Short mmCIF file of C-alpha atoms and ligand atoms in Angstrom, two decimals:
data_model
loop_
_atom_site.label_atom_id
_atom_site.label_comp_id
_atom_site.label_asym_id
_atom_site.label_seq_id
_atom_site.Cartn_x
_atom_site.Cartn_y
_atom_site.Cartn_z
CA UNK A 1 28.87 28.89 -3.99
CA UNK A 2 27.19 29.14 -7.02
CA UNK A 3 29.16 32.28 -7.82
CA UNK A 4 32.07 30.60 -7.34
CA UNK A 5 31.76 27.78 -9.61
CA UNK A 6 31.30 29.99 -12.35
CA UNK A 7 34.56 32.21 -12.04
CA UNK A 8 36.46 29.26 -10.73
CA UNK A 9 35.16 26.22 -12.77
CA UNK A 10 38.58 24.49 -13.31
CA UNK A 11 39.46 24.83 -9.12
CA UNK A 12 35.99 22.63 -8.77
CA UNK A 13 37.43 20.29 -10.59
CA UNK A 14 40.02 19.84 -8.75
CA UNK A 15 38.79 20.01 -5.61
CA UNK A 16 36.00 18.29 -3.44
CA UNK A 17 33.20 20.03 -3.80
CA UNK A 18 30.68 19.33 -0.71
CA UNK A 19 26.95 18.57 -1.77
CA UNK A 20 24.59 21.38 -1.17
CA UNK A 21 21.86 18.88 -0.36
CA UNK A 22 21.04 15.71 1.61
CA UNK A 23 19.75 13.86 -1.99
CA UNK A 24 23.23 14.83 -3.53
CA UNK A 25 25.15 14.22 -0.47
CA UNK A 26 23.19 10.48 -0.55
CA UNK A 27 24.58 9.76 -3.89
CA UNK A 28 21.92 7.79 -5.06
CA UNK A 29 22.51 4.80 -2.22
CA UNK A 30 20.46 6.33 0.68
CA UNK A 31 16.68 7.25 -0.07
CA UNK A 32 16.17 10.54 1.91
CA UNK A 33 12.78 11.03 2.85
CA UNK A 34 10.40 13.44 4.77
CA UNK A 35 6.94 13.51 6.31
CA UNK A 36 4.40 16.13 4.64
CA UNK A 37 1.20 17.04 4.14
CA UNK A 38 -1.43 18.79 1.99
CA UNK A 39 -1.10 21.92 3.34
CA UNK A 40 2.48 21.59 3.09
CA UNK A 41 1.78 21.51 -0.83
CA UNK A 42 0.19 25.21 -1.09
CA UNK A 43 3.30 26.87 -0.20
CA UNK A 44 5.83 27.25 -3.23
CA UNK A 45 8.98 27.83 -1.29
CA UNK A 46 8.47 24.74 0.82
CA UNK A 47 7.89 22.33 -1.85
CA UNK A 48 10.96 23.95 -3.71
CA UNK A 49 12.78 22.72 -0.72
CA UNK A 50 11.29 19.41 -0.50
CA UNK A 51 12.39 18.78 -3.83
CA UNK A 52 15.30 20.08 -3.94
CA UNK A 53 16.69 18.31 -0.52
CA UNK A 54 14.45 14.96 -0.31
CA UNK A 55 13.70 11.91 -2.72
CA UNK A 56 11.22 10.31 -0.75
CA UNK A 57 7.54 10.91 0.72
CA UNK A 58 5.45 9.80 3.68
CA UNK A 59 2.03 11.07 4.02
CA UNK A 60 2.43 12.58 7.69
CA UNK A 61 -0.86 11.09 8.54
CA UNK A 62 -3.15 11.05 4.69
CA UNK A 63 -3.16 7.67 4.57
CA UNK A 64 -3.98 6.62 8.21
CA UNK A 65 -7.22 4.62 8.73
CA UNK A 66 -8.93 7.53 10.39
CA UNK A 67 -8.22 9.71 7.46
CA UNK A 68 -9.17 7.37 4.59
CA UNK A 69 -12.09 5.79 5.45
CA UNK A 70 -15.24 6.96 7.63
CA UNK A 71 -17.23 5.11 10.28
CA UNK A 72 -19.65 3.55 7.83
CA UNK A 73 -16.56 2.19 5.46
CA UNK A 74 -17.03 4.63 2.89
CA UNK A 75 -13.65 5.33 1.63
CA UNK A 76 -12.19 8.50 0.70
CA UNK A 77 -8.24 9.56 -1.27
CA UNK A 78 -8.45 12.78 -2.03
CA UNK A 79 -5.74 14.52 -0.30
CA UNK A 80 -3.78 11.19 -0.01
CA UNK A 81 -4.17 10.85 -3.70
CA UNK A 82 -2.69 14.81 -3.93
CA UNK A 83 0.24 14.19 -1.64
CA UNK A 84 0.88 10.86 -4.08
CA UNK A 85 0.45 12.91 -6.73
CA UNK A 86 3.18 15.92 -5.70
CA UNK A 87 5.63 13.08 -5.29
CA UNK A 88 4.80 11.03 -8.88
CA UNK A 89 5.06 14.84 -10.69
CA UNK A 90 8.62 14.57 -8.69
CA UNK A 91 9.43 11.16 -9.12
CA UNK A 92 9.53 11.08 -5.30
CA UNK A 93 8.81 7.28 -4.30
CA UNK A 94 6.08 7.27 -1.93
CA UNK A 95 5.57 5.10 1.74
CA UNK A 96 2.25 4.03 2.43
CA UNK A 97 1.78 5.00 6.24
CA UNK A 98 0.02 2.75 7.39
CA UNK A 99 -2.64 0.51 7.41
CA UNK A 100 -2.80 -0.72 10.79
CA UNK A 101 -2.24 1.79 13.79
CA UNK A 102 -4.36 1.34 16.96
CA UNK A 103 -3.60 4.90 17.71
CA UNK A 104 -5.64 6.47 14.47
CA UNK A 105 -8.22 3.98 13.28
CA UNK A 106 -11.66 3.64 12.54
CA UNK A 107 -13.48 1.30 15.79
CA UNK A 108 -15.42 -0.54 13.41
CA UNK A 109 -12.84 -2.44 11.84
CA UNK A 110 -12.22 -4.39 15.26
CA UNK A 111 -14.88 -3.64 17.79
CA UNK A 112 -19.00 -3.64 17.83
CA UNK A 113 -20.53 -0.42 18.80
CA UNK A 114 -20.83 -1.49 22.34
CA UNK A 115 -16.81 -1.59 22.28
CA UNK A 116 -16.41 -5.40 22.81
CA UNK A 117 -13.83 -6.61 20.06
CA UNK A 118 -15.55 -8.20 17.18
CA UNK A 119 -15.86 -11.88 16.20
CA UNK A 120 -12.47 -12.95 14.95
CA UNK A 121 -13.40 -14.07 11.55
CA UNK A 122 -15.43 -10.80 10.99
CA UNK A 123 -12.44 -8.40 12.11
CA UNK A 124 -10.15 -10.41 9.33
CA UNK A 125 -12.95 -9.60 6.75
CA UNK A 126 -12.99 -5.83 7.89
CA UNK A 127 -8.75 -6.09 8.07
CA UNK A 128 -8.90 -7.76 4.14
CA UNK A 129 -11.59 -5.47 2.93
CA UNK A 130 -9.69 -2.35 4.24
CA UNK A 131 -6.14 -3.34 3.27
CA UNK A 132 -7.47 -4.66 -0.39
CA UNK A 133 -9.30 -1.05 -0.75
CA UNK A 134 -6.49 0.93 0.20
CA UNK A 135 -3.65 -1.27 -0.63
CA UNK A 136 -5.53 -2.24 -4.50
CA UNK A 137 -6.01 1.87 -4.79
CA UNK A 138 -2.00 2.32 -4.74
CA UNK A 139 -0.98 -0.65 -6.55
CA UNK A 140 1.78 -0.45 -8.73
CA UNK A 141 2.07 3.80 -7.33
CA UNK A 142 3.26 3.04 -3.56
CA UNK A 143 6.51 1.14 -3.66
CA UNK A 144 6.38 0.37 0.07
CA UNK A 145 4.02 0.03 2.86
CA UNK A 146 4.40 0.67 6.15
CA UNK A 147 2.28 -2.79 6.73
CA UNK A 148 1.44 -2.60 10.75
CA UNK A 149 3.01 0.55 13.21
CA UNK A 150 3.86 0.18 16.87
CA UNK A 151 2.43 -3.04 17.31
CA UNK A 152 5.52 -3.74 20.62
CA UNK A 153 4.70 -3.45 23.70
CA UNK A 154 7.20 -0.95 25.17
CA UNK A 155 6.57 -2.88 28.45
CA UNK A 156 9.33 -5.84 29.58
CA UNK A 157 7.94 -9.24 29.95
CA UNK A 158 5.04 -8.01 27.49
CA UNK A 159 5.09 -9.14 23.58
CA UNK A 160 2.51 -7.01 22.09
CA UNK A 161 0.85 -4.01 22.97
CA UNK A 162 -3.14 -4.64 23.89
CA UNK A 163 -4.89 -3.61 20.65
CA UNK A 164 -8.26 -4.11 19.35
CA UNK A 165 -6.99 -5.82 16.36
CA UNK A 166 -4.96 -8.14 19.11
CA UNK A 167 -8.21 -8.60 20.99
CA UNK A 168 -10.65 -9.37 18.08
CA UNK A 169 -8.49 -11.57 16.03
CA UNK A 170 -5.16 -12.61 17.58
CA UNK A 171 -1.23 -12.08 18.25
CA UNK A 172 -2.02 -13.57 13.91
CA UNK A 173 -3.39 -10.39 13.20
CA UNK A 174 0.49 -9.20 12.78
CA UNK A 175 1.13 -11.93 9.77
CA UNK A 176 -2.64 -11.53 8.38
CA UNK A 177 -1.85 -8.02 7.50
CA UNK A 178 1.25 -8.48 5.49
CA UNK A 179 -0.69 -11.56 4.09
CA UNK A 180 -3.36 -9.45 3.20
CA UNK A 181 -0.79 -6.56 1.98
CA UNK A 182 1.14 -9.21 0.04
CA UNK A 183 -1.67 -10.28 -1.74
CA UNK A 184 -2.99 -6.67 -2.57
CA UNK A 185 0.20 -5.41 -4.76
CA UNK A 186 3.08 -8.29 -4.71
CA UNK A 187 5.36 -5.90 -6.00
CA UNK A 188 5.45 -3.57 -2.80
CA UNK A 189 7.71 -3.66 -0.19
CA UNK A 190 6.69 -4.50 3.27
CA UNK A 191 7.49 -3.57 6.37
CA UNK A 192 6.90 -2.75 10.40
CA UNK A 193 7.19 0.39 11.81
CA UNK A 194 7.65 1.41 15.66
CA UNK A 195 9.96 3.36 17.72
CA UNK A 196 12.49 2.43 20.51
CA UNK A 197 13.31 -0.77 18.60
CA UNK A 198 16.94 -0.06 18.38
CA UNK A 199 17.65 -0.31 21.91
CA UNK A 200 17.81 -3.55 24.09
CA UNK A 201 14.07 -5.16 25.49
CA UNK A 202 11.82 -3.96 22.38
CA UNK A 203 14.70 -4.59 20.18
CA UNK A 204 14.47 -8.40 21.21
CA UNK A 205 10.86 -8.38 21.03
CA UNK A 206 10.94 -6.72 17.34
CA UNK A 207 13.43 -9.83 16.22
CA UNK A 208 10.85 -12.44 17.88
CA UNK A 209 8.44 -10.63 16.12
CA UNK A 210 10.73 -10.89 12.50
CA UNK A 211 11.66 -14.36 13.08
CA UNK A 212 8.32 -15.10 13.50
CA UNK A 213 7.35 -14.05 9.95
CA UNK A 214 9.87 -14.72 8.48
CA UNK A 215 9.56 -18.98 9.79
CA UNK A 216 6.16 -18.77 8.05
CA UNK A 217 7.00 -17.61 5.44
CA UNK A 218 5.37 -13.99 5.69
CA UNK A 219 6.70 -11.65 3.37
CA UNK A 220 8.42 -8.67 5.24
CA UNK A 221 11.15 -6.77 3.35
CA UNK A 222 12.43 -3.84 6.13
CA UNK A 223 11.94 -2.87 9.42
CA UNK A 224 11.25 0.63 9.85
CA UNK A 225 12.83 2.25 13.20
CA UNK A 226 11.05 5.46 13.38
CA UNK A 227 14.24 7.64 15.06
CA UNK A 228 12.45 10.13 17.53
CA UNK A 229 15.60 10.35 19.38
CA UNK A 230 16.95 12.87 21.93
CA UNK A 231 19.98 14.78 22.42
CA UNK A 232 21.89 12.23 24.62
CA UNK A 233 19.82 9.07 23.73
CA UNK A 234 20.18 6.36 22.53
CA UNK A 235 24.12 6.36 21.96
CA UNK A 236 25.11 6.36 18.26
CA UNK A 237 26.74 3.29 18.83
CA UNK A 238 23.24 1.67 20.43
CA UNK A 239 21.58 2.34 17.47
CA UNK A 240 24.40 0.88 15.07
CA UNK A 241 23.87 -2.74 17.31
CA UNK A 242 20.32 -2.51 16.44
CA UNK A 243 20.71 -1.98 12.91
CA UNK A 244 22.99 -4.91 12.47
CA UNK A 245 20.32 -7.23 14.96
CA UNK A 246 17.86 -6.14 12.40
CA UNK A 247 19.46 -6.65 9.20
CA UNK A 248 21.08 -10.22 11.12
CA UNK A 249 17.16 -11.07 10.98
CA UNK A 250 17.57 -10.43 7.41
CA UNK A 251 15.57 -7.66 6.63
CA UNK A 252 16.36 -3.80 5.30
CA UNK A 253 16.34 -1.41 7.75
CA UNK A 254 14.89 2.49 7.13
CA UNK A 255 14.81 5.17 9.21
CA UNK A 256 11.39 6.36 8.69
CA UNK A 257 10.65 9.36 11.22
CA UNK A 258 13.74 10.61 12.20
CA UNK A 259 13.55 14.09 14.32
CA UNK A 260 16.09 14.59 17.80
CA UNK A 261 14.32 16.19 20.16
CA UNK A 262 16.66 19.41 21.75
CA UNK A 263 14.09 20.51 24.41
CA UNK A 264 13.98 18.59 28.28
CA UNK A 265 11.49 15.64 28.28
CA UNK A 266 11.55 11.76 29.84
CA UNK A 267 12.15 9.66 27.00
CA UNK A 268 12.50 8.99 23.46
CA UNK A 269 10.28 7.57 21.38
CA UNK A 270 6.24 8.34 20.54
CA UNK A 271 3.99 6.37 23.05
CA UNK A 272 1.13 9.08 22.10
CA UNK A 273 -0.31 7.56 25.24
CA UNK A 274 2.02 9.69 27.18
CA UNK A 275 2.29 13.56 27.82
CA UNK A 276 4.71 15.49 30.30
CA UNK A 277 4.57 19.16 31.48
CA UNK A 278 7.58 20.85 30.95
CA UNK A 279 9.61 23.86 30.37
CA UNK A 280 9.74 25.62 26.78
CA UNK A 281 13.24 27.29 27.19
CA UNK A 282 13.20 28.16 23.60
CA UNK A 283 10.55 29.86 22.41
CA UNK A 284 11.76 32.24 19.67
CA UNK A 285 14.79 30.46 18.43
CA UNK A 286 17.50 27.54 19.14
CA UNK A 287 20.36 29.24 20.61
CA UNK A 288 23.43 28.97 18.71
CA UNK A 289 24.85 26.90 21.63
CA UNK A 290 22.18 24.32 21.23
CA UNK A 291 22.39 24.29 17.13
CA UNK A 292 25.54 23.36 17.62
CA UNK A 293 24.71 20.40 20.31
CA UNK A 294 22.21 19.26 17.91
CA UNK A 295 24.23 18.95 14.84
CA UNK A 296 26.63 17.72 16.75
CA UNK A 297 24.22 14.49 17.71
CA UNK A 298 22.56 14.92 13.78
CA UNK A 299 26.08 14.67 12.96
CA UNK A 300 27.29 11.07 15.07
CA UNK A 301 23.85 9.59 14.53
CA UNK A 302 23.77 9.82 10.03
CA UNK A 303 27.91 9.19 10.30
CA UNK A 304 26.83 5.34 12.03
CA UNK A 305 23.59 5.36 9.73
CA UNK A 306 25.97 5.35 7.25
CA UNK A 307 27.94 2.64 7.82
CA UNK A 308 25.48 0.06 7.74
CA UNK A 309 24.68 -1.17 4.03
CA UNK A 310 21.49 -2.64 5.16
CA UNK A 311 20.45 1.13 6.07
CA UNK A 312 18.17 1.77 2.75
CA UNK A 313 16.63 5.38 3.68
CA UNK A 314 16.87 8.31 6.56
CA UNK A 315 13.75 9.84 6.49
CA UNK A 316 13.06 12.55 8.36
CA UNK A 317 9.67 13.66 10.34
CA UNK A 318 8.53 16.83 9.22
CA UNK A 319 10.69 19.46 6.76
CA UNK A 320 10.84 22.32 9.44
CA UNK A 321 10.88 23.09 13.05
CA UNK A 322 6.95 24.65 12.34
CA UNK A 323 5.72 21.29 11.08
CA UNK A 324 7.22 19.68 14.05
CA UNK A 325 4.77 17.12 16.02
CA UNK A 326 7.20 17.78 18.61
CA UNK A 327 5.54 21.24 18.89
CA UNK A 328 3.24 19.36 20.72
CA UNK A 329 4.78 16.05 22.61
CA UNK A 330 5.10 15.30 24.71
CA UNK A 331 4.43 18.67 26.25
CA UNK A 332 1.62 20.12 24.68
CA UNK A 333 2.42 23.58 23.17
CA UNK A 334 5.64 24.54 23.01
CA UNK A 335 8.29 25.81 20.99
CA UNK A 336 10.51 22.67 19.34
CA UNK A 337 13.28 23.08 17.00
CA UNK A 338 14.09 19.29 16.30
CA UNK A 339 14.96 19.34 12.34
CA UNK A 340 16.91 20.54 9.83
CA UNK A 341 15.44 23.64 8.75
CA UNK A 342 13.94 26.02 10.86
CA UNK A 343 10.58 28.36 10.72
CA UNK A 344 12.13 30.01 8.00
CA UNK A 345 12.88 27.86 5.81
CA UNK A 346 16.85 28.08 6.69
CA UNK A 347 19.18 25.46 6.72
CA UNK A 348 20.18 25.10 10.64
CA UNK A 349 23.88 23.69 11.53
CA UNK A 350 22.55 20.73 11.82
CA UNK A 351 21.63 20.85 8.05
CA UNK A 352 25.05 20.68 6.72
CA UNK A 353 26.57 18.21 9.84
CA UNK A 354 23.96 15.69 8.35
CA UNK A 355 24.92 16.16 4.76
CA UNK A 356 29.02 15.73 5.53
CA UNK A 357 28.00 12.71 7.15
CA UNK A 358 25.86 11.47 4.22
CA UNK A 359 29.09 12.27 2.25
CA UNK A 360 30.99 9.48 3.94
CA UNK A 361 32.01 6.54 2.31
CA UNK A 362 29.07 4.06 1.58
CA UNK A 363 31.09 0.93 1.30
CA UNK A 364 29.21 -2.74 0.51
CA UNK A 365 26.28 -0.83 -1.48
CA UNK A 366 24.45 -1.91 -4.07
CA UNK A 367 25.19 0.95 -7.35
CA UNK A 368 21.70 0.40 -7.88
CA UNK A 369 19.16 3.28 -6.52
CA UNK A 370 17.87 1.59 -3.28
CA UNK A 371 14.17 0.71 -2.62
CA UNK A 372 12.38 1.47 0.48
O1 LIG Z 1 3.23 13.62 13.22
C1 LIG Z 1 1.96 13.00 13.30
C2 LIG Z 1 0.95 13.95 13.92
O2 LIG Z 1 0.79 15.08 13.09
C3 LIG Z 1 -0.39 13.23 14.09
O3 LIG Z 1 -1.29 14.07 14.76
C4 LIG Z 1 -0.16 11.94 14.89
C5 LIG Z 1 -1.43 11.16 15.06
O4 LIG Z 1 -2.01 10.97 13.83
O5 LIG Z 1 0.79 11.10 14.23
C6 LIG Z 1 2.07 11.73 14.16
O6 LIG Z 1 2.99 10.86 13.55
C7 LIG Z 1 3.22 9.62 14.21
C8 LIG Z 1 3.42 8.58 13.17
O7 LIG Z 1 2.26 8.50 12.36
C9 LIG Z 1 3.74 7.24 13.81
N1 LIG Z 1 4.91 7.34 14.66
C10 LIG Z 1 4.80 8.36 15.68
C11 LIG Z 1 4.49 9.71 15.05
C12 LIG Z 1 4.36 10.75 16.10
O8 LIG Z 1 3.25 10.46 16.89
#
């Protein structure tokens, strides 16, 4: 293309010219984001690529509780602080992920050694000191925090999911951390994270849990639906009701952890709780037949993305097919191909279905550079 441009120069300026990456194809009104890591920063070709398609960073799992502190408190940033640092050299914003997960924690911030949850009043000391470590460490560096993840229950008839944090303190425990996060760095951006929440049952139980906030006041910016989707669900048009619920609550909404799963399993979503055996059809490489299935779905899903103004970033889970969590869920150990590049670095079908779509209008935007 490249080529082209330079014998041709005055028919590119006369015709469209498609972007060449998801950033250009953005425009400047979508934040495009990806999930790395540390290793991720030793190889030269990948971070090229980073760069050169993303303009916005999530620790894949640097800054969860498990990772930055031990099970005495001591606290440790190191490789969070180099991931934060790759994106700063690149003027990359960054998303703190997260400070409250029940999945990866440390037990002593809600439970006693003999596992019984901990006085209430001393779990909110052990929530404040943690989220005033980590939260004070990043102020004024991490524009947005990814406050409390998967907190919903995925169960009908069933408001939160059964925690330690909800056992030691409280369904409060929810507000306390954003309190706590507000009160940290006032300038950051604040949000909750969890899957599923676009589509009908947990997507009424996320607004409860919004409207509740929001009537006391709590500071909470965006709603992050994480996007671990599959090849025939949830329907495009499912997801674009959930967006406009959301943002009806008045808050942003960001895709945080978007991957489509092209391999047989259940159901969407991430409830690490679960695991399946199943088949791996696909163990060398997508065929063609299937690219085109996927960009196909890549392709309807970022087209209704799109349309929504109150959509602020589409991040994505993972740069390649290799760095894939799907690799390993829900069937442990098998061959995934879920993104937009594959093994090889190259730009899959579903690469350039996702960047036409970007290209579409972006009516009722603001011109400035959005915010997480
Ligand atoms: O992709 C992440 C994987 O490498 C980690 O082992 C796992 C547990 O730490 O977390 C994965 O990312 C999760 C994210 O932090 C929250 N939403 C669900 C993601 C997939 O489990």
């Amino acid at each position: 293309m490249l080529h082209l441009r330079l014998l041709f120069p005055l028919l590119f300026l006369v015709l469209p010219v498609q972007a060449e990456t998801l950033r250009e194809a953005a425009g400047g009104k979508l934040l495009i984001g990806c999930a790395i890591a540390t290793r991720d920063l030793d190889d030269p070709e990948l971070t090229n690529l980073i760069t050169q398609q993303f303009n916005c960073i999530t620790p894949e799992y640097e800054m969860m509780p498990e990772k930055l502190v031990d099970d005495h408190g001591k606290f440790t940033f190191d490789t969070a602080d180099r991931v934060v640092g790759f994106a700063e050299k690149n003027k990359m914003p960054v998303i703190g992920h997260m400070l409250v997960w029940h999945f990866i924690t440390r037990k002593w911030l809600f439970e006693s050694p003999d596992g019984k949850p901990l006085p209430r009043e001393k779990a909110l000391e052990n929530l404040k000191t943690y989220i005033d470590t980590v939260v004070g460490h990043y102020k004024g560096r991490i524009k947005a925090w990814d406050v409390v993840n998967e907190a919903i229950s995925d169960k009908d008839g069933e408001y939160l999911k059964d925690t330690p944090a909800l056992r030691a303190i409280g369904p409060d425990y929810i507000e306390k951390a954003f309190q706590f996060a507000q009160a940290a760095d006032p300038q950051a951006a604040l949000y909750y994270n969890d899957y599923n929440i676009e589509q009908p049952g947990k997507l009424d139980r996320t607004l409860k849990l919004i409207h509740s906030l929001r009537e006391k006041g709590v500071k909470i910016d965006a709603v992050g639906i994480q996007g671990h989707w599959l090849l025939d669900w949830p329907p495009a048009g499912m997801i674009g009701k959930g967006v406009e619920a959301l943002s009806a609550a008045g808050v942003k909404v960001m895709i945080t952890e978007m991957d489509i799963d092209p391999l047989p399993r259940d159901s969407s979503g991430a409830d690490m709780s679960q695991s399946e055996k199943g088949a791996n059809p696909y163990p060398e490489t997508l065929p063609s037949e299937m690219q085109e299935k996927l960009a196909k779905r890549y392709g309807e899903i970022v087209s209704e993305l799109v349309r929504h103004p109150a959509v602020t970033m589409i991040g994505f889970w993972g740069t390649h097919d290799g760095r894939s969590w799907l690799n390993d869920y829900p069937v442990k150990s098998r061959t995934n191909h879920p993104l937009l590049f594959d093994r090889k670095l190259q730009p899959k079908p579903a690469l350039d279905a996702v960047i036409k779509a970007l290209a579409l209008p972006k009516e009722g935007r603001s011109p400035n550079r959005p915010s997480p």
